[in-house]
Amino acid sequence: MGWHYQKSIKIGPFRLNLSRHGVGHSFGNRRLHVTTTPDGRRHVTVRLPGGFHLSKTVGKSRRRHYHY
């Protein structure tokens, strides 16, 4: 059984996201939102009227791979 932790701290239009994978952050409003994950990927989301939204992942993962 795995465990999960997530905490979000809102500071104005910024949001700091804490999880067991690391620290991420996001910025935006209702229509446009940019999120950076702990491994370095960026997600850009645009919300359109009528409940539609477009989402795009920009950049590659910067997750470090360790070899033993």
mmCIF file of N, CA and C in Angstrom:
data_model
loop_
_atom_site.group_PDB
_atom_site.id
_atom_site.type_symbol
_atom_site.label_atom_id
_atom_site.label_comp_id
_atom_site.label_asym_id
_atom_site.label_seq_id
_atom_site.Cartn_x
_atom_site.Cartn_y
_atom_site.Cartn_z
ATOM 1 N N MET A 1 0.847 -1.172 0.000
ATOM 2 C CA MET A 1 0.000 0.000 0.000
ATOM 3 C C MET A 1 0.896 1.239 0.000
ATOM 4 N N GLY A 2 0.675 2.154 -0.942
ATOM 5 C CA GLY A 2 1.446 3.386 -1.034
ATOM 6 C C GLY A 2 0.813 4.499 -0.212
ATOM 7 N N TRP A 3 1.516 5.589 -0.109
ATOM 8 C CA TRP A 3 0.980 6.718 0.627
ATOM 9 C C TRP A 3 1.001 7.949 -0.258
ATOM 10 N N HIS A 4 0.177 8.904 0.072
ATOM 11 C CA HIS A 4 0.009 10.101 -0.738
ATOM 12 C C HIS A 4 -0.055 11.308 0.179
ATOM 13 N N TYR A 5 0.610 12.378 -0.235
ATOM 14 C CA TYR A 5 0.542 13.623 0.521
ATOM 15 C C TYR A 5 0.459 14.772 -0.462
ATOM 16 N N GLN A 6 -0.439 15.705 -0.211
ATOM 17 C CA GLN A 6 -0.544 16.889 -1.048
ATOM 18 C C GLN A 6 -1.067 18.038 -0.213
ATOM 19 N N LYS A 7 -0.378 19.158 -0.300
ATOM 20 C CA LYS A 7 -0.772 20.373 0.409
ATOM 21 C C LYS A 7 -0.577 21.529 -0.556
ATOM 22 N N SER A 8 -1.535 22.434 -0.588
ATOM 23 C CA SER A 8 -1.482 23.579 -1.482
ATOM 24 C C SER A 8 -1.607 24.851 -0.661
ATOM 25 N N ILE A 9 -0.702 25.806 -0.924
ATOM 26 C CA ILE A 9 -0.704 27.080 -0.221
ATOM 27 C C ILE A 9 -0.910 28.183 -1.247
ATOM 28 N N LYS A 10 -1.976 28.957 -1.074
ATOM 29 C CA LYS A 10 -2.293 30.020 -2.026
ATOM 30 C C LYS A 10 -1.745 31.354 -1.520
ATOM 31 N N ILE A 11 -1.009 32.044 -2.405
ATOM 32 C CA ILE A 11 -0.423 33.349 -2.100
ATOM 33 C C ILE A 11 -0.785 34.277 -3.256
ATOM 34 N N GLY A 12 -1.909 34.969 -3.157
ATOM 35 C CA GLY A 12 -2.378 35.818 -4.256
ATOM 36 C C GLY A 12 -2.707 34.967 -5.460
ATOM 37 N N PRO A 13 -2.204 35.335 -6.657
ATOM 38 C CA PRO A 13 -2.484 34.530 -7.849
ATOM 39 C C PRO A 13 -1.566 33.308 -7.960
ATOM 40 N N PHE A 14 -0.616 33.166 -7.035
ATOM 41 C CA PHE A 14 0.313 32.044 -7.050
ATOM 42 C C PHE A 14 -0.172 30.944 -6.123
ATOM 43 N N ARG A 15 0.204 29.722 -6.450
ATOM 44 C CA ARG A 15 -0.118 28.588 -5.605
ATOM 45 C C ARG A 15 1.135 27.719 -5.508
ATOM 46 N N LEU A 16 1.511 27.384 -4.289
ATOM 47 C CA LEU A 16 2.643 26.517 -4.028
ATOM 48 C C LEU A 16 2.087 25.142 -3.688
ATOM 49 N N ASN A 17 2.506 24.121 -4.440
ATOM 50 C CA ASN A 17 1.970 22.776 -4.285
ATOM 51 C C ASN A 17 3.038 21.861 -3.702
ATOM 52 N N LEU A 18 2.764 21.309 -2.535
ATOM 53 C CA LEU A 18 3.700 20.420 -1.860
ATOM 54 C C LEU A 18 3.162 18.995 -1.941
ATOM 55 N N SER A 19 4.030 18.068 -2.315
ATOM 56 C CA SER A 19 3.638 16.667 -2.360
ATOM 57 C C SER A 19 4.845 15.825 -1.982
ATOM 58 N N ARG A 20 4.660 14.523 -1.910
ATOM 59 C CA ARG A 20 5.785 13.660 -1.554
ATOM 60 C C ARG A 20 6.807 13.596 -2.682
ATOM 61 N N HIS A 21 6.447 14.047 -3.890
ATOM 62 C CA HIS A 21 7.361 14.064 -5.025
ATOM 63 C C HIS A 21 8.190 15.337 -5.078
ATOM 64 N N GLY A 22 7.792 16.360 -4.338
ATOM 65 C CA GLY A 22 8.548 17.604 -4.330
ATOM 66 C C GLY A 22 7.638 18.817 -4.289
ATOM 67 N N VAL A 23 8.180 19.947 -4.717
ATOM 68 C CA VAL A 23 7.458 21.218 -4.691
ATOM 69 C C VAL A 23 7.197 21.669 -6.121
ATOM 70 N N GLY A 24 5.962 22.012 -6.409
ATOM 71 C CA GLY A 24 5.588 22.572 -7.694
ATOM 72 C C GLY A 24 4.932 23.912 -7.454
ATOM 73 N N HIS A 25 4.665 24.632 -8.524
ATOM 74 C CA HIS A 25 3.975 25.906 -8.362
ATOM 75 C C HIS A 25 3.083 26.158 -9.564
ATOM 76 N N SER A 26 2.108 27.021 -9.356
ATOM 77 C CA SER A 26 1.190 27.359 -10.440
ATOM 78 C C SER A 26 0.816 28.825 -10.345
ATOM 79 N N PHE A 27 0.360 29.355 -11.473
ATOM 80 C CA PHE A 27 0.003 30.759 -11.581
ATOM 81 C C PHE A 27 -1.117 30.861 -12.592
ATOM 82 N N GLY A 28 -2.053 31.748 -12.336
ATOM 83 C CA GLY A 28 -3.084 31.960 -13.340
ATOM 84 C C GLY A 28 -4.396 32.398 -12.753
ATOM 85 N N ASN A 29 -5.378 32.432 -13.636
ATOM 86 C CA ASN A 29 -6.724 32.803 -13.250
ATOM 87 C C ASN A 29 -7.684 31.763 -13.808
ATOM 88 N N ARG A 30 -8.944 32.105 -13.904
ATOM 89 C CA ARG A 30 -9.933 31.135 -14.394
ATOM 90 C C ARG A 30 -9.707 30.715 -15.838
ATOM 91 N N ARG A 31 -9.285 31.618 -16.682
ATOM 92 C CA ARG A 31 -9.159 31.337 -18.114
ATOM 93 C C ARG A 31 -7.817 30.745 -18.523
ATOM 94 N N LEU A 32 -6.719 31.180 -17.915
ATOM 95 C CA LEU A 32 -5.384 30.728 -18.282
ATOM 96 C C LEU A 32 -4.631 30.324 -17.020
ATOM 97 N N HIS A 33 -4.057 29.128 -17.051
ATOM 98 C CA HIS A 33 -3.395 28.599 -15.863
ATOM 99 C C HIS A 33 -2.110 27.891 -16.296
ATOM 100 N N VAL A 34 -0.993 28.199 -15.639
ATOM 101 C CA VAL A 34 0.293 27.571 -15.930
ATOM 102 C C VAL A 34 0.779 26.875 -14.666
ATOM 103 N N THR A 35 1.103 25.597 -14.786
ATOM 104 C CA THR A 35 1.551 24.807 -13.656
ATOM 105 C C THR A 35 2.915 24.209 -13.958
ATOM 106 N N THR A 36 3.820 24.243 -12.984
ATOM 107 C CA THR A 36 5.109 23.565 -13.088
ATOM 108 C C THR A 36 5.126 22.464 -12.045
ATOM 109 N N THR A 37 5.366 21.230 -12.484
ATOM 110 C CA THR A 37 5.354 20.082 -11.592
ATOM 111 C C THR A 37 6.715 19.928 -10.918
ATOM 112 N N PRO A 38 6.803 19.125 -9.866
ATOM 113 C CA PRO A 38 8.086 18.940 -9.192
ATOM 114 C C PRO A 38 9.189 18.379 -10.096
ATOM 115 N N ASP A 39 8.833 17.635 -11.131
ATOM 116 C CA ASP A 39 9.869 17.094 -12.011
ATOM 117 C C ASP A 39 10.187 18.010 -13.192
ATOM 118 N N GLY A 40 9.627 19.222 -13.220
ATOM 119 C CA GLY A 40 10.013 20.221 -14.213
ATOM 120 C C GLY A 40 9.104 20.377 -15.420
ATOM 121 N N ARG A 41 8.083 19.535 -15.550
ATOM 122 C CA ARG A 41 7.155 19.684 -16.679
ATOM 123 C C ARG A 41 6.256 20.886 -16.456
ATOM 124 N N ARG A 42 5.850 21.533 -17.542
ATOM 125 C CA ARG A 42 4.920 22.660 -17.454
ATOM 126 C C ARG A 42 3.634 22.289 -18.177
ATOM 127 N N HIS A 43 2.527 22.595 -17.535
ATOM 128 C CA HIS A 43 1.211 22.377 -18.126
ATOM 129 C C HIS A 43 0.551 23.735 -18.299
ATOM 130 N N VAL A 44 0.066 24.009 -19.501
ATOM 131 C CA VAL A 44 -0.661 25.244 -19.777
ATOM 132 C C VAL A 44 -2.095 24.855 -20.084
ATOM 133 N N THR A 45 -3.040 25.448 -19.365
ATOM 134 C CA THR A 45 -4.452 25.136 -19.551
ATOM 135 C C THR A 45 -5.218 26.408 -19.866
ATOM 136 N N VAL A 46 -6.050 26.348 -20.906
ATOM 137 C CA VAL A 46 -6.924 27.461 -21.281
ATOM 138 C C VAL A 46 -8.349 26.957 -21.175
ATOM 139 N N ARG A 47 -9.167 27.647 -20.398
ATOM 140 C CA ARG A 47 -10.571 27.267 -20.230
ATOM 141 C C ARG A 47 -11.440 28.153 -21.106
ATOM 142 N N LEU A 48 -12.319 27.521 -21.829
ATOM 143 C CA LEU A 48 -13.209 28.224 -22.746
ATOM 144 C C LEU A 48 -14.638 28.189 -22.215
ATOM 145 N N PRO A 49 -15.467 29.138 -22.642
ATOM 146 C CA PRO A 49 -16.864 29.119 -22.223
ATOM 147 C C PRO A 49 -17.551 27.815 -22.646
ATOM 148 N N GLY A 50 -18.493 27.376 -21.875
ATOM 149 C CA GLY A 50 -19.235 26.165 -22.185
ATOM 150 C C GLY A 50 -18.632 24.911 -21.570
ATOM 151 N N GLY A 51 -17.623 25.063 -20.715
ATOM 152 C CA GLY A 51 -17.035 23.908 -20.052
ATOM 153 C C GLY A 51 -15.890 23.253 -20.796
ATOM 154 N N PHE A 52 -15.462 23.797 -21.912
ATOM 155 C CA PHE A 52 -14.354 23.231 -22.671
ATOM 156 C C PHE A 52 -13.029 23.753 -22.136
ATOM 157 N N HIS A 53 -12.013 22.940 -22.237
ATOM 158 C CA HIS A 53 -10.678 23.418 -21.885
ATOM 159 C C HIS A 53 -9.641 22.730 -22.764
ATOM 160 N N LEU A 54 -8.566 23.446 -23.026
ATOM 161 C CA LEU A 54 -7.445 22.930 -23.799
ATOM 162 C C LEU A 54 -6.245 22.866 -22.865
ATOM 163 N N SER A 55 -5.502 21.772 -22.929
ATOM 164 C CA SER A 55 -4.359 21.604 -22.061
ATOM 165 C C SER A 55 -3.182 21.114 -22.880
ATOM 166 N N LYS A 56 -2.004 21.647 -22.594
ATOM 167 C CA LYS A 56 -0.800 21.277 -23.335
ATOM 168 C C LYS A 56 0.354 21.141 -22.349
ATOM 169 N N THR A 57 1.125 20.073 -22.471
ATOM 170 C CA THR A 57 2.326 19.897 -21.664
ATOM 171 C C THR A 57 3.497 20.428 -22.475
ATOM 172 N N VAL A 58 4.278 21.308 -21.851
ATOM 173 C CA VAL A 58 5.400 21.946 -22.522
ATOM 174 C C VAL A 58 6.677 21.543 -21.801
ATOM 175 N N GLY A 59 7.682 21.158 -22.532
ATOM 176 C CA GLY A 59 8.958 20.782 -21.924
ATOM 177 C C GLY A 59 8.992 19.319 -21.552
ATOM 178 N N LYS A 60 10.182 18.882 -21.215
ATOM 179 C CA LYS A 60 10.389 17.482 -20.851
ATOM 180 C C LYS A 60 10.611 17.363 -19.359
ATOM 181 N N SER A 61 10.487 16.175 -18.886
ATOM 182 C CA SER A 61 10.706 15.894 -17.475
ATOM 183 C C SER A 61 12.179 16.068 -17.133
ATOM 184 N N ARG A 62 12.436 16.677 -15.992
ATOM 185 C CA ARG A 62 13.807 16.812 -15.514
ATOM 186 C C ARG A 62 14.056 15.853 -14.361
ATOM 187 N N ARG A 63 13.310 14.785 -14.319
ATOM 188 C CA ARG A 63 13.461 13.809 -13.245
ATOM 189 C C ARG A 63 14.828 13.138 -13.374
ATOM 190 N N ARG A 64 15.508 13.007 -12.289
ATOM 191 C CA ARG A 64 16.831 12.396 -12.285
ATOM 192 C C ARG A 64 16.689 10.885 -12.189
ATOM 193 N N HIS A 65 17.454 10.199 -12.998
ATOM 194 C CA HIS A 65 17.437 8.744 -12.962
ATOM 195 C C HIS A 65 18.729 8.271 -12.297
ATOM 196 N N TYR A 66 18.575 7.475 -11.281
ATOM 197 C CA TYR A 66 19.729 6.955 -10.565
ATOM 198 C C TYR A 66 19.953 5.506 -10.950
ATOM 199 N N HIS A 67 21.191 5.152 -11.188
ATOM 200 C CA HIS A 67 21.534 3.776 -11.524
ATOM 201 C C HIS A 67 22.315 3.188 -10.361
ATOM 202 N N TYR A 68 21.913 1.996 -9.950
ATOM 203 C CA TYR A 68 22.584 1.336 -8.831
ATOM 204 C C TYR A 68 23.398 0.172 -9.322
#
